[in-house]
Amino acid sequence: DVKVTQSSRYLVKRTGEKVFLECVQDMDHENMFWYRQDPGLGLRLIYFSYDVKMKEKGDIPEGYSVSREKKERFSLILESASTNQTSMYLCASRGFGGLNTGELFFGEGSRLTVL
Amino acid sequence: AQSVTQLGSHVSVSEGALVLLRCNYSSSVPPYLFWYVQYPNQGLQLLLKYTTGATLVKGINGFEAEFKKSETSFHLTKPSAHMSDAAEYFCAVSGMNTGFQKLVFGTGTRLLVSP
């Protein structure tokens, strides 16, 4: 079974803390994505990565950064968490062979609450 | 550029009734179209996709969708709803173009199924 694993399902952090959200995929996929999901807004793309050490801004990158040092791992970093970053974060991956038609495989999500 | 509009944030049906979830898209290039489903506390999984060829696409769990270019629509249907179909459904579009294309999601429709 293909798998995208997000390290933390639920996190509670305080304003100003540095937050790391980790995502690991076991499918040898080149492309990886971080989305944010909010009620009424759907999924919005934060950052994506074509391949190892490659990263591109999505539609809402402000306040976030990412790291892709190994092919299987894509980390989302909140340098200084704020209450408006309280949300569900979804990681996804896609193989290069699928490019634009290929299925995105999603993790189960990380629900972050910033107090 | 691509965008997706899902009409109705909530749709309620009775068990056994027809399910119809609406999706309209906008794309400057021929589109690839997708429907994803999200069950409570889970990530998204692919229901079906249209790339090229037959415009009526069949997916998992008895769902199907028809690509209508003239109406820029890709509505999702199922003849008879089951209680287990209660979930949130997302329509998404990417571009039929060379090079990397981001997947753009709609805001989602929550399907409620009553006994």
mmCIF file of N, CA, C and O in Angstrom, chain A residues 14-95:
data_model
loop_
_atom_site.group_PDB
_atom_site.id
_atom_site.type_symbol
_atom_site.label_atom_id
_atom_site.label_comp_id
_atom_site.label_asym_id
_atom_site.label_seq_id
_atom_site.Cartn_x
_atom_site.Cartn_y
_atom_site.Cartn_z
ATOM 1 N N ARG A 14 2.112 27.594 20.962
ATOM 2 C CA ARG A 14 1.864 28.960 21.410
ATOM 3 C C ARG A 14 2.371 29.953 20.370
ATOM 4 O O ARG A 14 3.313 29.664 19.610
ATOM 5 N N THR A 15 1.766 31.097 20.352
ATOM 6 C CA THR A 15 2.171 32.171 19.448
ATOM 7 C C THR A 15 3.660 32.445 19.585
ATOM 8 O O THR A 15 4.179 32.540 20.702
ATOM 9 N N GLY A 16 4.346 32.508 18.441
ATOM 10 C CA GLY A 16 5.770 32.787 18.436
ATOM 11 C C GLY A 16 6.652 31.558 18.414
ATOM 12 O O GLY A 16 7.861 31.666 18.145
ATOM 13 N N GLU A 17 6.093 30.393 18.683
ATOM 14 C CA GLU A 17 6.885 29.163 18.652
ATOM 15 C C GLU A 17 7.242 28.795 17.219
ATOM 16 O O GLU A 17 6.500 29.102 16.281
ATOM 17 N N LYS A 18 8.348 28.088 17.060
ATOM 18 C CA LYS A 18 8.729 27.521 15.762
ATOM 19 C C LYS A 18 8.098 26.136 15.674
ATOM 20 O O LYS A 18 8.192 25.345 16.618
ATOM 21 N N VAL A 19 7.459 25.879 14.543
ATOM 22 C CA VAL A 19 6.719 24.620 14.380
ATOM 23 C C VAL A 19 7.235 23.874 13.159
ATOM 24 O O VAL A 19 7.425 24.471 12.093
ATOM 25 N N PHE A 20 7.461 22.593 13.323
ATOM 26 C CA PHE A 20 7.879 21.726 12.223
ATOM 27 C C PHE A 20 6.778 20.698 11.958
ATOM 28 O O PHE A 20 6.363 19.992 12.862
ATOM 29 N N LEU A 21 6.336 20.617 10.722
ATOM 30 C CA LEU A 21 5.412 19.565 10.306
ATOM 31 C C LEU A 21 6.156 18.684 9.312
ATOM 32 O O LEU A 21 6.660 19.159 8.303
ATOM 33 N N GLU A 22 6.209 17.380 9.641
ATOM 34 C CA GLU A 22 7.002 16.466 8.836
ATOM 35 C C GLU A 22 6.103 15.571 7.989
ATOM 36 O O GLU A 22 5.037 15.137 8.440
ATOM 37 N N CYS A 23 6.577 15.267 6.792
ATOM 38 C CA CYS A 23 5.824 14.405 5.879
ATOM 39 C C CYS A 23 6.799 13.456 5.200
ATOM 40 O O CYS A 23 7.823 13.892 4.664
ATOM 41 N N VAL A 24 6.464 12.165 5.203
ATOM 42 C CA VAL A 24 7.307 11.162 4.574
ATOM 43 C C VAL A 24 6.457 10.308 3.648
ATOM 44 O O VAL A 24 5.369 9.877 4.031
ATOM 45 N N GLN A 25 6.976 10.064 2.425
ATOM 46 C CA GLN A 25 6.268 9.188 1.486
ATOM 47 C C GLN A 25 7.185 8.033 1.108
ATOM 48 O O GLN A 25 8.390 8.194 1.008
ATOM 49 N N ASP A 26 6.538 6.874 0.861
ATOM 50 C CA ASP A 26 7.318 5.666 0.584
ATOM 51 C C ASP A 26 7.166 5.205 -0.861
ATOM 52 O O ASP A 26 7.367 4.028 -1.169
ATOM 53 N N MET A 27 6.793 6.134 -1.765
ATOM 54 C CA MET A 27 6.493 5.761 -3.144
ATOM 55 C C MET A 27 7.553 6.232 -4.134
ATOM 56 O O MET A 27 7.356 6.153 -5.337
ATOM 57 N N ASP A 28 8.653 6.772 -3.626
ATOM 58 C CA ASP A 28 9.717 7.281 -4.490
ATOM 59 C C ASP A 28 9.203 8.378 -5.430
ATOM 60 O O ASP A 28 9.667 8.506 -6.572
ATOM 61 N N HIS A 29 8.246 9.165 -4.950
ATOM 62 C CA HIS A 29 7.664 10.235 -5.765
ATOM 63 C C HIS A 29 8.582 11.444 -5.827
ATOM 64 O O HIS A 29 9.190 11.827 -4.823
ATOM 65 N N GLU A 30 8.602 12.090 -7.011
ATOM 66 C CA GLU A 30 9.416 13.282 -7.165
ATOM 67 C C GLU A 30 8.733 14.529 -6.585
ATOM 68 O O GLU A 30 9.369 15.375 -5.999
ATOM 69 N N ASN A 31 7.426 14.633 -6.822
ATOM 70 C CA ASN A 31 6.714 15.860 -6.436
ATOM 71 C C ASN A 31 6.087 15.720 -5.052
ATOM 72 O O ASN A 31 5.450 14.708 -4.753
ATOM 73 N N MET A 32 6.229 16.752 -4.241
ATOM 74 C CA MET A 32 5.560 16.783 -2.937
ATOM 75 C C MET A 32 4.973 18.168 -2.712
ATOM 76 O O MET A 32 5.482 19.166 -3.238
ATOM 77 N N PHE A 33 3.886 18.202 -1.934
ATOM 78 C CA PHE A 33 3.086 19.417 -1.784
ATOM 79 C C PHE A 33 2.671 19.593 -0.324
ATOM 80 O O PHE A 33 2.432 18.620 0.384
ATOM 81 N N TRP A 34 2.533 20.844 0.090
ATOM 82 C CA TRP A 34 1.869 21.179 1.345
ATOM 83 C C TRP A 34 0.674 22.069 1.042
ATOM 84 O O TRP A 34 0.807 23.110 0.391
ATOM 85 N N TYR A 35 -0.491 21.629 1.533
ATOM 86 C CA TYR A 35 -1.719 22.404 1.420
ATOM 87 C C TYR A 35 -2.208 22.777 2.813
ATOM 88 O O TYR A 35 -1.969 22.072 3.792
ATOM 89 N N ARG A 36 -2.985 23.825 2.827
ATOM 90 C CA ARG A 36 -3.693 24.226 4.043
ATOM 91 C C ARG A 36 -5.187 24.127 3.742
ATOM 92 O O ARG A 36 -5.626 24.561 2.661
ATOM 93 N N GLN A 37 -5.952 23.518 4.673
ATOM 94 C CA GLN A 37 -7.392 23.348 4.476
ATOM 95 C C GLN A 37 -8.163 24.098 5.542
ATOM 96 O O GLN A 37 -7.978 23.845 6.739
ATOM 97 N N ASP A 38 -9.016 25.007 5.127
ATOM 98 C CA ASP A 38 -9.852 25.778 6.038
ATOM 99 C C ASP A 38 -11.299 25.720 5.569
ATOM 100 O O ASP A 38 -11.562 25.740 4.360
ATOM 101 N N PRO A 39 -12.253 25.663 6.498
ATOM 102 C CA PRO A 39 -13.674 25.589 6.108
ATOM 103 C C PRO A 39 -14.066 26.736 5.187
ATOM 104 O O PRO A 39 -13.765 27.899 5.450
ATOM 105 N N GLY A 40 -14.733 26.382 4.107
ATOM 106 C CA GLY A 40 -15.197 27.388 3.159
ATOM 107 C C GLY A 40 -14.150 27.887 2.185
ATOM 108 O O GLY A 40 -14.481 28.599 1.239
ATOM 109 N N LEU A 41 -12.902 27.512 2.404
ATOM 110 C CA LEU A 41 -11.819 27.960 1.521
ATOM 111 C C LEU A 41 -11.198 26.814 0.740
ATOM 112 O O LEU A 41 -10.371 27.043 -0.149
ATOM 113 N N GLY A 42 -11.550 25.594 1.067
ATOM 114 C CA GLY A 42 -10.988 24.450 0.367
ATOM 115 C C GLY A 42 -9.521 24.252 0.688
ATOM 116 O O GLY A 42 -9.058 24.578 1.778
ATOM 117 N N LEU A 43 -8.793 23.722 -0.288
ATOM 118 C CA LEU A 43 -7.360 23.487 -0.125
ATOM 119 C C LEU A 43 -6.582 24.579 -0.847
ATOM 120 O O LEU A 43 -6.848 24.859 -2.016
ATOM 121 N N ARG A 44 -5.652 25.158 -0.144
ATOM 122 C CA ARG A 44 -4.808 26.183 -0.744
ATOM 123 C C ARG A 44 -3.350 25.739 -0.665
ATOM 124 O O ARG A 44 -2.894 25.294 0.383
ATOM 125 N N LEU A 45 -2.643 25.902 -1.775
ATOM 126 C CA LEU A 45 -1.271 25.407 -1.888
ATOM 127 C C LEU A 45 -0.304 26.379 -1.224
ATOM 128 O O LEU A 45 -0.245 27.549 -1.574
ATOM 129 N N ILE A 46 0.499 25.844 -0.300
ATOM 130 C CA ILE A 46 1.467 26.675 0.415
ATOM 131 C C ILE A 46 2.814 26.647 -0.310
ATOM 132 O O ILE A 46 3.359 27.681 -0.704
ATOM 133 N N TYR A 47 3.368 25.458 -0.471
ATOM 134 C CA TYR A 47 4.637 25.249 -1.152
ATOM 135 C C TYR A 47 4.578 23.892 -1.855
ATOM 136 O O TYR A 47 3.835 23.009 -1.452
ATOM 137 N N PHE A 48 5.400 23.740 -2.888
ATOM 138 C CA PHE A 48 5.586 22.442 -3.486
ATOM 139 C C PHE A 48 7.045 22.247 -3.878
ATOM 140 O O PHE A 48 7.837 23.209 -3.892
ATOM 141 N N SER A 49 7.365 20.986 -4.184
ATOM 142 C CA SER A 49 8.749 20.638 -4.513
ATOM 143 C C SER A 49 8.752 19.693 -5.695
ATOM 144 O O SER A 49 8.093 18.653 -5.673
ATOM 145 N N TYR A 50 9.498 20.075 -6.754
ATOM 146 C CA TYR A 50 9.625 19.201 -7.924
ATOM 147 C C TYR A 50 10.427 17.952 -7.588
ATOM 148 O O TYR A 50 10.135 16.875 -8.080
ATOM 149 N N ASP A 51 11.477 18.159 -6.818
ATOM 150 C CA ASP A 51 12.427 17.085 -6.581
ATOM 151 C C ASP A 51 13.290 17.487 -5.390
ATOM 152 O O ASP A 51 13.136 18.587 -4.845
ATOM 153 N N VAL A 52 14.224 16.646 -5.056
ATOM 154 C CA VAL A 52 15.062 16.905 -3.882
ATOM 155 C C VAL A 52 15.736 18.272 -4.001
ATOM 156 O O VAL A 52 16.231 18.651 -5.061
ATOM 157 N N LYS A 53 15.713 19.004 -2.925
ATOM 158 C CA LYS A 53 16.320 20.334 -2.788
ATOM 159 C C LYS A 53 15.652 21.396 -3.660
ATOM 160 O O LYS A 53 16.106 22.537 -3.700
ATOM 161 N N MET A 54 14.588 21.039 -4.379
ATOM 162 C CA MET A 54 13.858 22.018 -5.184
ATOM 163 C C MET A 54 12.593 22.408 -4.433
ATOM 164 O O MET A 54 11.912 21.557 -3.860
ATOM 165 N N LYS A 55 12.266 23.710 -4.437
ATOM 166 C CA LYS A 55 11.045 24.155 -3.797
ATOM 167 C C LYS A 55 10.511 25.380 -4.524
ATOM 168 O O LYS A 55 11.290 26.189 -5.053
ATOM 169 N N GLU A 56 9.199 25.491 -4.532
ATOM 170 C CA GLU A 56 8.543 26.606 -5.202
ATOM 171 C C GLU A 56 7.410 27.108 -4.325
ATOM 172 O O GLU A 56 6.721 26.309 -3.679
ATOM 173 N N LYS A 57 7.183 28.401 -4.329
ATOM 174 C CA LYS A 57 6.060 28.961 -3.590
ATOM 175 C C LYS A 57 4.750 28.613 -4.268
ATOM 176 O O LYS A 57 4.655 28.599 -5.495
ATOM 177 N N GLY A 58 3.764 28.343 -3.431
ATOM 178 C CA GLY A 58 2.415 28.150 -3.927
ATOM 179 C C GLY A 58 1.636 29.448 -3.863
ATOM 180 O O GLY A 58 2.196 30.522 -4.077
ATOM 181 N N ASP A 59 0.385 29.357 -3.506
ATOM 182 C CA ASP A 59 -0.490 30.535 -3.515
ATOM 183 C C ASP A 59 -0.456 31.322 -2.204
ATOM 184 O O ASP A 59 -0.748 32.516 -2.195
ATOM 185 N N ILE A 60 -0.099 30.660 -1.108
ATOM 186 C CA ILE A 60 -0.113 31.351 0.197
ATOM 187 C C ILE A 60 1.152 31.020 0.987
ATOM 188 O O ILE A 60 1.107 30.469 2.081
ATOM 189 N N PRO A 61 2.342 31.390 0.503
ATOM 190 C CA PRO A 61 3.582 30.999 1.184
ATOM 191 C C PRO A 61 3.974 31.856 2.386
ATOM 192 O O PRO A 61 4.862 31.470 3.155
ATOM 193 N N GLU A 62 3.310 32.985 2.553
ATOM 194 C CA GLU A 62 3.754 33.927 3.596
ATOM 195 C C GLU A 62 3.644 33.291 4.980
ATOM 196 O O GLU A 62 2.614 32.745 5.354
ATOM 197 N N GLY A 63 4.730 33.393 5.733
ATOM 198 C CA GLY A 63 4.761 32.858 7.090
ATOM 199 C C GLY A 63 5.211 31.412 7.167
ATOM 200 O O GLY A 63 5.284 30.844 8.262
ATOM 201 N N TYR A 64 5.524 30.826 5.998
ATOM 202 C CA TYR A 64 5.937 29.424 5.944
ATOM 203 C C TYR A 64 7.252 29.290 5.188
ATOM 204 O O TYR A 64 7.588 30.126 4.357
ATOM 205 N N SER A 65 7.977 28.215 5.480
ATOM 206 C CA SER A 65 9.105 27.803 4.659
ATOM 207 C C SER A 65 9.082 26.278 4.598
ATOM 208 O O SER A 65 8.298 25.632 5.308
ATOM 209 N N VAL A 66 9.901 25.711 3.712
ATOM 210 C CA VAL A 66 9.924 24.262 3.550
ATOM 211 C C VAL A 66 11.353 23.781 3.403
ATOM 212 O O VAL A 66 12.277 24.552 3.132
ATOM 213 N N SER A 67 11.511 22.476 3.573
ATOM 214 C CA SER A 67 12.817 21.843 3.400
ATOM 215 C C SER A 67 12.619 20.486 2.764
ATOM 216 O O SER A 67 11.731 19.724 3.167
ATOM 217 N N ARG A 68 13.443 20.184 1.739
ATOM 218 C CA ARG A 68 13.398 18.864 1.098
ATOM 219 C C ARG A 68 14.833 18.422 0.882
ATOM 220 O O ARG A 68 15.382 18.557 -0.205
ATOM 221 N N GLU A 69 15.422 17.842 1.907
ATOM 222 C CA GLU A 69 16.796 17.369 1.840
ATOM 223 C C GLU A 69 16.895 15.943 1.316
ATOM 224 O O GLU A 69 17.922 15.540 0.771
ATOM 225 N N LYS A 70 15.831 15.173 1.498
ATOM 226 C CA LYS A 70 15.781 13.810 0.986
ATOM 227 C C LYS A 70 14.501 13.639 0.190
ATOM 228 O O LYS A 70 13.496 14.300 0.460
ATOM 229 N N LYS A 71 14.529 12.747 -0.776
ATOM 230 C CA LYS A 71 13.407 12.596 -1.694
ATOM 231 C C LYS A 71 12.122 12.243 -0.966
ATOM 232 O O LYS A 71 11.040 12.689 -1.334
ATOM 233 N N GLU A 72 12.226 11.435 0.063
ATOM 234 C CA GLU A 72 11.024 10.935 0.711
ATOM 235 C C GLU A 72 10.440 11.894 1.751
ATOM 236 O O GLU A 72 9.334 11.671 2.223
ATOM 237 N N ARG A 73 11.132 12.958 2.088
ATOM 238 C CA ARG A 73 10.723 13.800 3.218
ATOM 239 C C ARG A 73 10.562 15.257 2.803
ATOM 240 O O ARG A 73 11.445 15.840 2.169
ATOM 241 N N PHE A 74 9.436 15.831 3.205
ATOM 242 C CA PHE A 74 9.141 17.232 2.878
ATOM 243 C C PHE A 74 8.607 17.877 4.146
ATOM 244 O O PHE A 74 7.555 17.472 4.657
ATOM 245 N N SER A 75 9.322 18.858 4.655
ATOM 246 C CA SER A 75 8.969 19.469 5.932
ATOM 247 C C SER A 75 8.421 20.872 5.728
ATOM 248 O O SER A 75 8.934 21.630 4.898
ATOM 249 N N LEU A 76 7.393 21.191 6.483
ATOM 250 C CA LEU A 76 6.819 22.541 6.494
ATOM 251 C C LEU A 76 7.202 23.198 7.812
ATOM 252 O O LEU A 76 7.056 22.582 8.878
ATOM 253 N N ILE A 77 7.691 24.424 7.725
ATOM 254 C CA ILE A 77 8.188 25.128 8.906
ATOM 255 C C ILE A 77 7.429 26.435 9.082
ATOM 256 O O ILE A 77 7.293 27.211 8.128
ATOM 257 N N LEU A 78 6.936 26.636 10.290
ATOM 258 C CA LEU A 78 6.358 27.922 10.671
ATOM 259 C C LEU A 78 7.384 28.575 11.596
ATOM 260 O O LEU A 78 7.593 28.114 12.717
ATOM 261 N N GLU A 79 8.063 29.603 11.104
ATOM 262 C CA GLU A 79 9.172 30.190 11.851
ATOM 263 C C GLU A 79 8.709 30.805 13.163
ATOM 264 O O GLU A 79 9.371 30.707 14.184
ATOM 265 N N SER A 80 7.550 31.433 13.139
ATOM 266 C CA SER A 80 6.993 32.067 14.337
ATOM 267 C C SER A 80 5.475 31.960 14.230
ATOM 268 O O SER A 80 4.833 32.769 13.566
ATOM 269 N N ALA A 81 4.941 30.938 14.860
ATOM 270 C CA ALA A 81 3.517 30.624 14.679
ATOM 271 C C ALA A 81 2.625 31.769 15.141
ATOM 272 O O ALA A 81 2.892 32.435 16.148
ATOM 273 N N SER A 82 1.547 31.956 14.381
ATOM 274 C CA SER A 82 0.547 32.956 14.754
ATOM 275 C C SER A 82 -0.831 32.310 14.777
ATOM 276 O O SER A 82 -1.041 31.245 14.173
ATOM 277 N N THR A 83 -1.763 32.949 15.463
ATOM 278 C CA THR A 83 -3.091 32.340 15.624
ATOM 279 C C THR A 83 -3.788 32.137 14.278
ATOM 280 O O THR A 83 -4.582 31.200 14.129
ATOM 281 N N ASN A 84 -3.489 32.981 13.294
ATOM 282 C CA ASN A 84 -4.143 32.793 11.991
ATOM 283 C C ASN A 84 -3.555 31.634 11.183
ATOM 284 O O ASN A 84 -3.990 31.371 10.047
ATOM 285 N N GLN A 85 -2.595 30.949 11.751
ATOM 286 C CA GLN A 85 -2.076 29.735 11.130
ATOM 287 C C GLN A 85 -2.701 28.476 11.735
ATOM 288 O O GLN A 85 -2.339 27.355 11.371
ATOM 289 N N THR A 86 -3.662 28.665 12.628
ATOM 290 C CA THR A 86 -4.459 27.534 13.113
ATOM 291 C C THR A 86 -5.235 26.967 11.940
ATOM 292 O O THR A 86 -6.013 27.672 11.291
ATOM 293 N N SER A 87 -5.019 25.672 11.645
ATOM 294 C CA SER A 87 -5.599 25.101 10.435
ATOM 295 C C SER A 87 -5.289 23.612 10.369
ATOM 296 O O SER A 87 -4.573 23.060 11.195
ATOM 297 N N MET A 88 -5.854 22.965 9.338
ATOM 298 C CA MET A 88 -5.483 21.601 8.981
ATOM 299 C C MET A 88 -4.459 21.686 7.864
ATOM 300 O O MET A 88 -4.690 22.372 6.856
ATOM 301 N N TYR A 89 -3.341 20.972 8.022
ATOM 302 C CA TYR A 89 -2.290 20.966 7.010
ATOM 303 C C TYR A 89 -2.218 19.569 6.380
ATOM 304 O O TYR A 89 -2.131 18.561 7.075
ATOM 305 N N LEU A 90 -2.250 19.552 5.061
ATOM 306 C CA LEU A 90 -2.237 18.295 4.312
ATOM 307 C C LEU A 90 -1.004 18.227 3.435
ATOM 308 O O LEU A 90 -0.714 19.152 2.678
ATOM 309 N N CYS A 91 -0.312 17.102 3.525
ATOM 310 C CA CYS A 91 0.838 16.826 2.660
ATOM 311 C C CYS A 91 0.386 15.866 1.558
ATOM 312 O O CYS A 91 -0.479 15.003 1.795
ATOM 313 N N ALA A 92 0.952 16.010 0.362
ATOM 314 C CA ALA A 92 0.619 15.119 -0.737
ATOM 315 C C ALA A 92 1.860 14.864 -1.578
ATOM 316 O O ALA A 92 2.804 15.660 -1.570
ATOM 317 N N SER A 93 1.840 13.748 -2.309
ATOM 318 C CA SER A 93 2.942 13.458 -3.222
ATOM 319 C C SER A 93 2.400 12.952 -4.546
ATOM 320 O O SER A 93 1.244 12.497 -4.632
ATOM 321 N N ARG A 94 3.223 13.035 -5.579
ATOM 322 C CA ARG A 94 2.842 12.599 -6.926
ATOM 323 C C ARG A 94 4.094 12.184 -7.667
ATOM 324 O O ARG A 94 5.122 12.847 -7.598
ATOM 325 N N GLY A 95 3.994 11.074 -8.415
ATOM 326 C CA GLY A 95 5.129 10.612 -9.183
ATOM 327 C C GLY A 95 5.320 11.422 -10.445
ATOM 328 O O GLY A 95 4.346 11.907 -11.030
#
